[in-house]
Structures are given as structure tokens and as C-alpha cells.
Amino acid sequence: DVKVTQSSRYLVKRTGEKVFLECVQDMDHENMFWYRQDPGLGLRLIYFSYDVKMKEKGDIPEGYSVSREKKERFSLILESASTNQTSMYLCASSAGAQPQHFGDGTRLSIL
Amino acid sequence: DQQVKQNSPSLSVQEGRISILNCDYTNSMFDYFLWYKKYPAEGPTFLISISSIKDKNEDGRFTVFLNKSAKHLSLHIVPSQPGDSAVYFCAATFNYGGSQGNLIFGKGTKLSVKP
């Protein structure tokens, strides 16, 4: 069974802080994704990666960056957290054309 | 502009009856469609998918129908159970050379199944 693990379920940070959200998958998937989910807006793609050290912008990359130094780990970085980045963040992974598998999410609050 | 639309934010159904969740898309290049189910405080879980070469795919109580000419798909749950109460997301993409494009998600429909 595919396991996508996000390091924190809940996180509270202050505006201006640099925030790291970590995601690890255990199925050797080449594709990894970061989404945010907001009420009434569905899931929106922030960044994705199809290989180690490779990254591509999604639909809403502003204010975020990512890092993929190892195949199993994909990190989302909020360079300078702002209150409008309060959201549920979801990491996903997939292999080839298979469906994406999601982690349980990190609910991030920026105060 | 929204490429995948779920026009009903919520749906309430009696236990044992049929639940029908609808999804419309605008991009005719999409050739693969998925439904995900999400409980509160959990990540979405893959439920069922359909390729554009088919018009129906069935898995137990769940059936997805695809009408390419209308750019419309629907998820049928029969019979509905209280444990089916969740938010359902429709997603669309296109497959190429063994890989898959990014998923485009609808905004979700919250299904409530009453006992």
C-alpha cells in the first residue's frame, strides 16, 4: 500500500517566518505534487516534480518554492509566510499514468 | 476559467437510495477522468477512474459514466451508505506516452447520506 507521509498534521507560524512542509513517499514514485485546499476552491496545484532535482510551477506558485534532493522527499517552502497562506496543504505522489496518492494533509495557520 | 466544474456544492441523499454526483469539463483534450473522496482531516483517496475510450466504468457500488459529446461525467453510488458521506472531487487530465498530465480538480461536492 502506498504511503505518503506529511511531517505535521497541524502547524502554527507567524507572518514573515520561513516555513518548511515535508513530504515523504515510500513507493519509489517519480512524480510528486503539492496542492493547497481552500473552502469553495477545491485543490489547486502549487508545484510539482517529475524527477529528483526537477521542479515545475503549478497554478499558484507565488510565495512558495520547493526542493527535491531525494526521490522520496518533496519539500514545500513558504519563503516569508503571510496570512493568506493559511490553508490545508496536501502532498501527493504517483508513478507514470497511475492515480495520485495523497497524504493526510498539513493544516497550516499563519498568525 | 474553470476547466472542471462541479456545480452542486452539496447533495443530501437517504440511505439506500442512489447518489448522483455530476461533473462538467470544458477542455476536449482531457482523456482521463478520476473521482476522489475526501473525509475531513484526511487526504483525498482515489475512488474510480474512466478513460475517454469508455463510456462507463463500474467498481462495486460505484459507477462512473462519461458523455464525451456533452463533456459531462457522473458518479453513481448505489446503494448509498452513511459512510459515503464525504466531499467528492472530480478531476481530469490527459495521458501521453505512459505519463500523465497534471490533474485539474473541480471544487468538490459534499455528499451527506442520512440514515
GROMACS .gro file of C-alpha atoms in nm:
model
  226
    1ASP     CA    1   0.000   0.000   0.000
    2VAL     CA    2   0.126   0.344  -0.094
    3LYS     CA    3   0.216   0.563   0.199
    4VAL     CA    4   0.255   0.938   0.165
    5THR     CA    5   0.358   1.093   0.493
    6GLN     CA    6   0.342   1.462   0.572
    7SER     CA    7   0.557   1.560   0.867
    8SER     CA    8   0.298   1.767   1.054
    9ARG     CA    9  -0.081   1.746   1.077
   10TYR     CA   10  -0.115   2.093   1.230
   11LEU     CA   11   0.127   2.384   1.225
   12VAL     CA   12   0.103   2.740   1.356
   13LYS     CA   13   0.354   3.001   1.239
   14ARG     CA   14   0.396   3.377   1.246
   15THR     CA   15   0.388   3.612   0.947
   16GLY     CA   16   0.731   3.659   0.796
   17GLU     CA   17   0.862   3.323   0.913
   18LYS     CA   18   1.020   3.076   0.670
   19VAL     CA   19   0.811   2.759   0.683
   20PHE     CA   20   0.907   2.410   0.567
   21LEU     CA   21   0.648   2.142   0.493
   22GLU     CA   22   0.792   1.796   0.439
   23CYS     CA   23   0.651   1.504   0.243
   24VAL     CA   24   0.789   1.154   0.208
   25GLN     CA   25   0.658   0.866  -0.005
   26ASP     CA   26   0.764   0.503   0.021
   27MET     CA   27   0.674   0.367  -0.324
   28ASP     CA   28   0.962   0.497  -0.536
   29HIS     CA   29   0.723   0.722  -0.729
   30GLU     CA   30   0.890   0.960  -0.970
   31ASN     CA   31   0.609   1.218  -0.959
   32MET     CA   32   0.535   1.433  -0.655
   33PHE     CA   33   0.295   1.723  -0.609
   34TRP     CA   34   0.199   1.995  -0.363
   35TYR     CA   35  -0.158   2.129  -0.350
   36ARG     CA   36  -0.349   2.360  -0.125
   37GLN     CA   37  -0.715   2.311  -0.046
   38ASP     CA   38  -0.937   2.604   0.048
   39PRO     CA   39  -1.314   2.604   0.108
   40GLY     CA   40  -1.503   2.658  -0.216
   41LEU     CA   41  -1.185   2.648  -0.426
   42GLY     CA   42  -1.105   2.277  -0.444
   43LEU     CA   43  -0.747   2.160  -0.484
   44ARG     CA   44  -0.502   2.393  -0.652
   45LEU     CA   45  -0.158   2.283  -0.769
   46ILE     CA   46   0.134   2.479  -0.627
   47TYR     CA   47   0.440   2.293  -0.756
   48PHE     CA   48   0.523   1.951  -0.893
   49SER     CA   49   0.827   1.741  -0.970
   50TYR     CA   50   0.874   1.458  -1.217
   51ASP     CA   51   1.224   1.366  -1.105
   52VAL     CA   52   1.494   1.437  -0.848
   53LYS     CA   53   1.617   1.796  -0.855
   54MET     CA   54   1.347   1.880  -1.107
   55LYS     CA   55   1.058   2.117  -1.029
   56GLU     CA   56   0.783   2.286  -1.222
   57LYS     CA   57   0.542   2.563  -1.125
   58GLY     CA   58   0.179   2.476  -1.091
   59ASP     CA   59  -0.115   2.713  -1.098
   60ILE     CA   60  -0.038   2.915  -0.785
   61PRO     CA   61   0.341   2.913  -0.719
   62GLU     CA   62   0.374   3.271  -0.592
   63GLY     CA   63   0.518   3.287  -0.242
   64TYR     CA   64   0.631   2.924  -0.248
   65SER     CA   65   0.935   2.724  -0.351
   66VAL     CA   66   1.015   2.352  -0.343
   67SER     CA   67   1.308   2.121  -0.303
   68ARG     CA   68   1.354   1.763  -0.422
   69GLU     CA   69   1.701   1.642  -0.333
   70LYS     CA   70   1.596   1.277  -0.298
   71LYS     CA   71   1.337   1.081  -0.493
   72GLU     CA   72   1.124   1.002  -0.189
   73ARG     CA   73   1.114   1.351  -0.037
   74PHE     CA   74   0.947   1.668  -0.166
   75SER     CA   75   0.959   1.982   0.048
   76LEU     CA   76   0.738   2.289   0.019
   77ILE     CA   77   0.888   2.616   0.143
   78LEU     CA   78   0.700   2.932   0.230
   79GLU     CA   79   0.974   3.192   0.194
   80SER     CA   80   0.804   3.456   0.410
   81ALA     CA   81   0.472   3.332   0.546
   82SER     CA   82   0.167   3.554   0.509
   83THR     CA   83  -0.186   3.520   0.649
   84ASN     CA   84  -0.328   3.439   0.304
   85GLN     CA   85  -0.120   3.121   0.308
   86THR     CA   86  -0.330   2.981   0.590
   87SER     CA   87  -0.467   2.666   0.432
   88MET     CA   88  -0.471   2.287   0.414
   89TYR     CA   89  -0.162   2.166   0.226
   90LEU     CA   90  -0.171   1.829   0.055
   91CYS     CA   91   0.119   1.631  -0.087
   92ALA     CA   92   0.068   1.358  -0.349
   93SER     CA   93   0.279   1.112  -0.544
   94SER     CA   94   0.226   0.894  -0.847
   95ALA     CA   95   0.402   0.664  -1.090
   96GLY     CA   96   0.362   0.717  -1.463
   97ALA     CA   97  -0.005   0.745  -1.554
   98GLN     CA   98  -0.131   0.592  -1.230
   99PRO     CA   99  -0.367   0.784  -0.997
  100GLN     CA  100  -0.208   1.016  -0.744
  101HIS     CA  101  -0.193   0.909  -0.380
  102PHE     CA  102  -0.232   1.178  -0.120
  103GLY     CA  103  -0.102   1.232   0.230
  104ASP     CA  104  -0.336   1.332   0.513
  105GLY     CA  105  -0.250   1.698   0.481
  106THR     CA  106  -0.099   1.971   0.696
  107ARG     CA  107  -0.334   2.235   0.830
  108LEU     CA  108  -0.119   2.547   0.844
  109SER     CA  109  -0.222   2.860   1.028
  110ILE     CA  110  -0.026   3.182   0.982
  111LEU     CA  111  -0.088   3.435   1.260
  112ASP     CA  112  -1.153   2.992  -1.628
  113GLN     CA  113  -1.262   2.671  -1.460
  114GLN     CA  114  -1.188   2.370  -1.678
  115VAL     CA  115  -1.359   2.123  -1.443
  116LYS     CA  116  -1.687   2.221  -1.281
  117GLN     CA  117  -1.889   2.060  -1.007
  118ASN     CA  118  -2.192   2.282  -0.995
  119SER     CA  119  -2.351   2.132  -0.685
  120PRO     CA  120  -2.161   2.223  -0.369
  121SER     CA  121  -2.369   1.980  -0.168
  122LEU     CA  122  -2.605   1.685  -0.202
  123SER     CA  123  -2.821   1.510   0.056
  124VAL     CA  124  -2.948   1.156  -0.001
  125GLN     CA  125  -3.135   0.898   0.206
  126GLU     CA  126  -2.951   0.580   0.297
  127GLY     CA  127  -3.017   0.303   0.046
  128ARG     CA  128  -3.103   0.541  -0.237
  129ILE     CA  129  -2.887   0.639  -0.532
  130SER     CA  130  -2.640   0.929  -0.512
  131ILE     CA  131  -2.554   1.101  -0.840
  132LEU     CA  132  -2.266   1.346  -0.845
  133ASN     CA  133  -2.209   1.547  -1.161
  134CYS     CA  134  -1.905   1.699  -1.324
  135ASP     CA  135  -1.861   1.904  -1.643
  136TYR     CA  136  -1.540   1.988  -1.824
  137THR     CA  137  -1.451   2.231  -2.098
  138ASN     CA  138  -1.119   2.106  -2.238
  139SER     CA  139  -1.176   1.847  -2.513
  140MET     CA  140  -0.811   1.735  -2.478
  141PHE     CA  141  -0.889   1.565  -2.145
  142ASP     CA  142  -0.894   1.190  -2.193
  143TYR     CA  143  -0.878   1.053  -1.841
  144PHE     CA  144  -1.110   1.132  -1.552
  145LEU     CA  145  -1.093   1.045  -1.185
  146TRP     CA  146  -1.307   1.071  -0.876
  147TYR     CA  147  -1.155   1.122  -0.533
  148LYS     CA  148  -1.328   1.102  -0.197
  149LYS     CA  149  -1.219   1.311   0.099
  150TYR     CA  150  -1.312   1.280   0.464
  151PRO     CA  151  -1.244   1.574   0.699
  152ALA     CA  152  -0.886   1.583   0.831
  153GLU     CA  153  -0.774   1.320   0.577
  154GLY     CA  154  -0.621   1.340   0.233
  155PRO     CA  155  -0.826   1.257  -0.078
  156THR     CA  156  -0.841   0.890  -0.168
  157PHE     CA  157  -0.874   0.764  -0.522
  158LEU     CA  158  -1.214   0.611  -0.588
  159ILE     CA  159  -1.263   0.530  -0.955
  160SER     CA  160  -1.148   0.647  -1.296
  161ILE     CA  161  -1.251   0.629  -1.659
  162SER     CA  162  -1.067   0.664  -1.986
  163SER     CA  163  -1.224   0.854  -2.273
  164ILE     CA  164  -1.234   0.536  -2.482
  165LYS     CA  165  -1.506   0.408  -2.247
  166ASP     CA  166  -1.844   0.546  -2.151
  167LYS     CA  167  -1.887   0.350  -1.829
  168ASN     CA  168  -1.672   0.202  -1.555
  169GLU     CA  169  -1.804   0.011  -1.260
  170ASP     CA  170  -1.647  -0.088  -0.929
  171GLY     CA  171  -1.882  -0.238  -0.675
  172ARG     CA  172  -2.135   0.025  -0.567
  173PHE     CA  173  -1.960   0.296  -0.769
  174THR     CA  174  -2.015   0.359  -1.140
  175VAL     CA  175  -1.879   0.645  -1.345
  176PHE     CA  176  -2.047   0.745  -1.670
  177LEU     CA  177  -1.880   0.958  -1.936
  178ASN     CA  178  -2.062   1.151  -2.207
  179LYS     CA  179  -1.788   1.294  -2.429
  180SER     CA  180  -2.019   1.485  -2.659
  181ALA     CA  181  -2.168   1.668  -2.363
  182LYS     CA  182  -1.830   1.690  -2.182
  183HIS     CA  183  -2.003   1.552  -1.877
  184LEU     CA  184  -1.936   1.275  -1.631
  185SER     CA  185  -2.126   1.148  -1.334
  186LEU     CA  186  -2.058   0.924  -1.036
  187HIS     CA  187  -2.338   0.695  -0.922
  188ILE     CA  188  -2.333   0.536  -0.579
  189VAL     CA  189  -2.588   0.259  -0.529
  190PRO     CA  190  -2.696   0.196  -0.261
  191SER     CA  191  -2.575   0.497  -0.067
  192GLN     CA  192  -2.446   0.436   0.286
  193PRO     CA  193  -2.381   0.680   0.574
  194GLY     CA  194  -2.008   0.604   0.541
  195ASP     CA  195  -2.019   0.753   0.192
  196SER     CA  196  -2.070   1.097   0.346
  197ALA     CA  197  -1.765   1.293   0.232
  198VAL     CA  198  -1.652   1.553  -0.020
  199TYR     CA  199  -1.615   1.413  -0.371
  200PHE     CA  200  -1.374   1.571  -0.616
  201CYS     CA  201  -1.385   1.521  -0.990
  202ALA     CA  202  -1.051   1.551  -1.172
  203ALA     CA  203  -0.945   1.547  -1.535
  204THR     CA  204  -0.619   1.510  -1.720
  205PHE     CA  205  -0.466   1.371  -2.035
  206ASN     CA  206  -0.229   1.080  -2.077
  207TYR     CA  207   0.065   1.081  -2.313
  208GLY     CA  208   0.335   0.823  -2.375
  209GLY     CA  209   0.277   0.638  -2.049
  210SER     CA  210   0.282   0.955  -1.843
  211GLN     CA  211   0.001   1.173  -1.717
  212GLY     CA  212  -0.055   1.544  -1.727
  213ASN     CA  213  -0.141   1.736  -1.414
  214LEU     CA  214  -0.481   1.675  -1.258
  215ILE     CA  215  -0.732   1.956  -1.284
  216PHE     CA  216  -0.976   1.933  -0.994
  217GLY     CA  217  -1.330   2.055  -0.955
  218LYS     CA  218  -1.429   2.239  -0.638
  219GLY     CA  219  -1.594   1.934  -0.486
  220THR     CA  220  -1.943   1.822  -0.386
  221LYS     CA  221  -2.021   1.745  -0.023
  222LEU     CA  222  -2.239   1.434  -0.003
  223SER     CA  223  -2.445   1.368   0.308
  224VAL     CA  224  -2.615   1.030   0.338
  225LYS     CA  225  -2.889   1.034   0.602
  226PRO     CA  226  -2.969   0.714   0.795
   0.00000   0.00000   0.00000
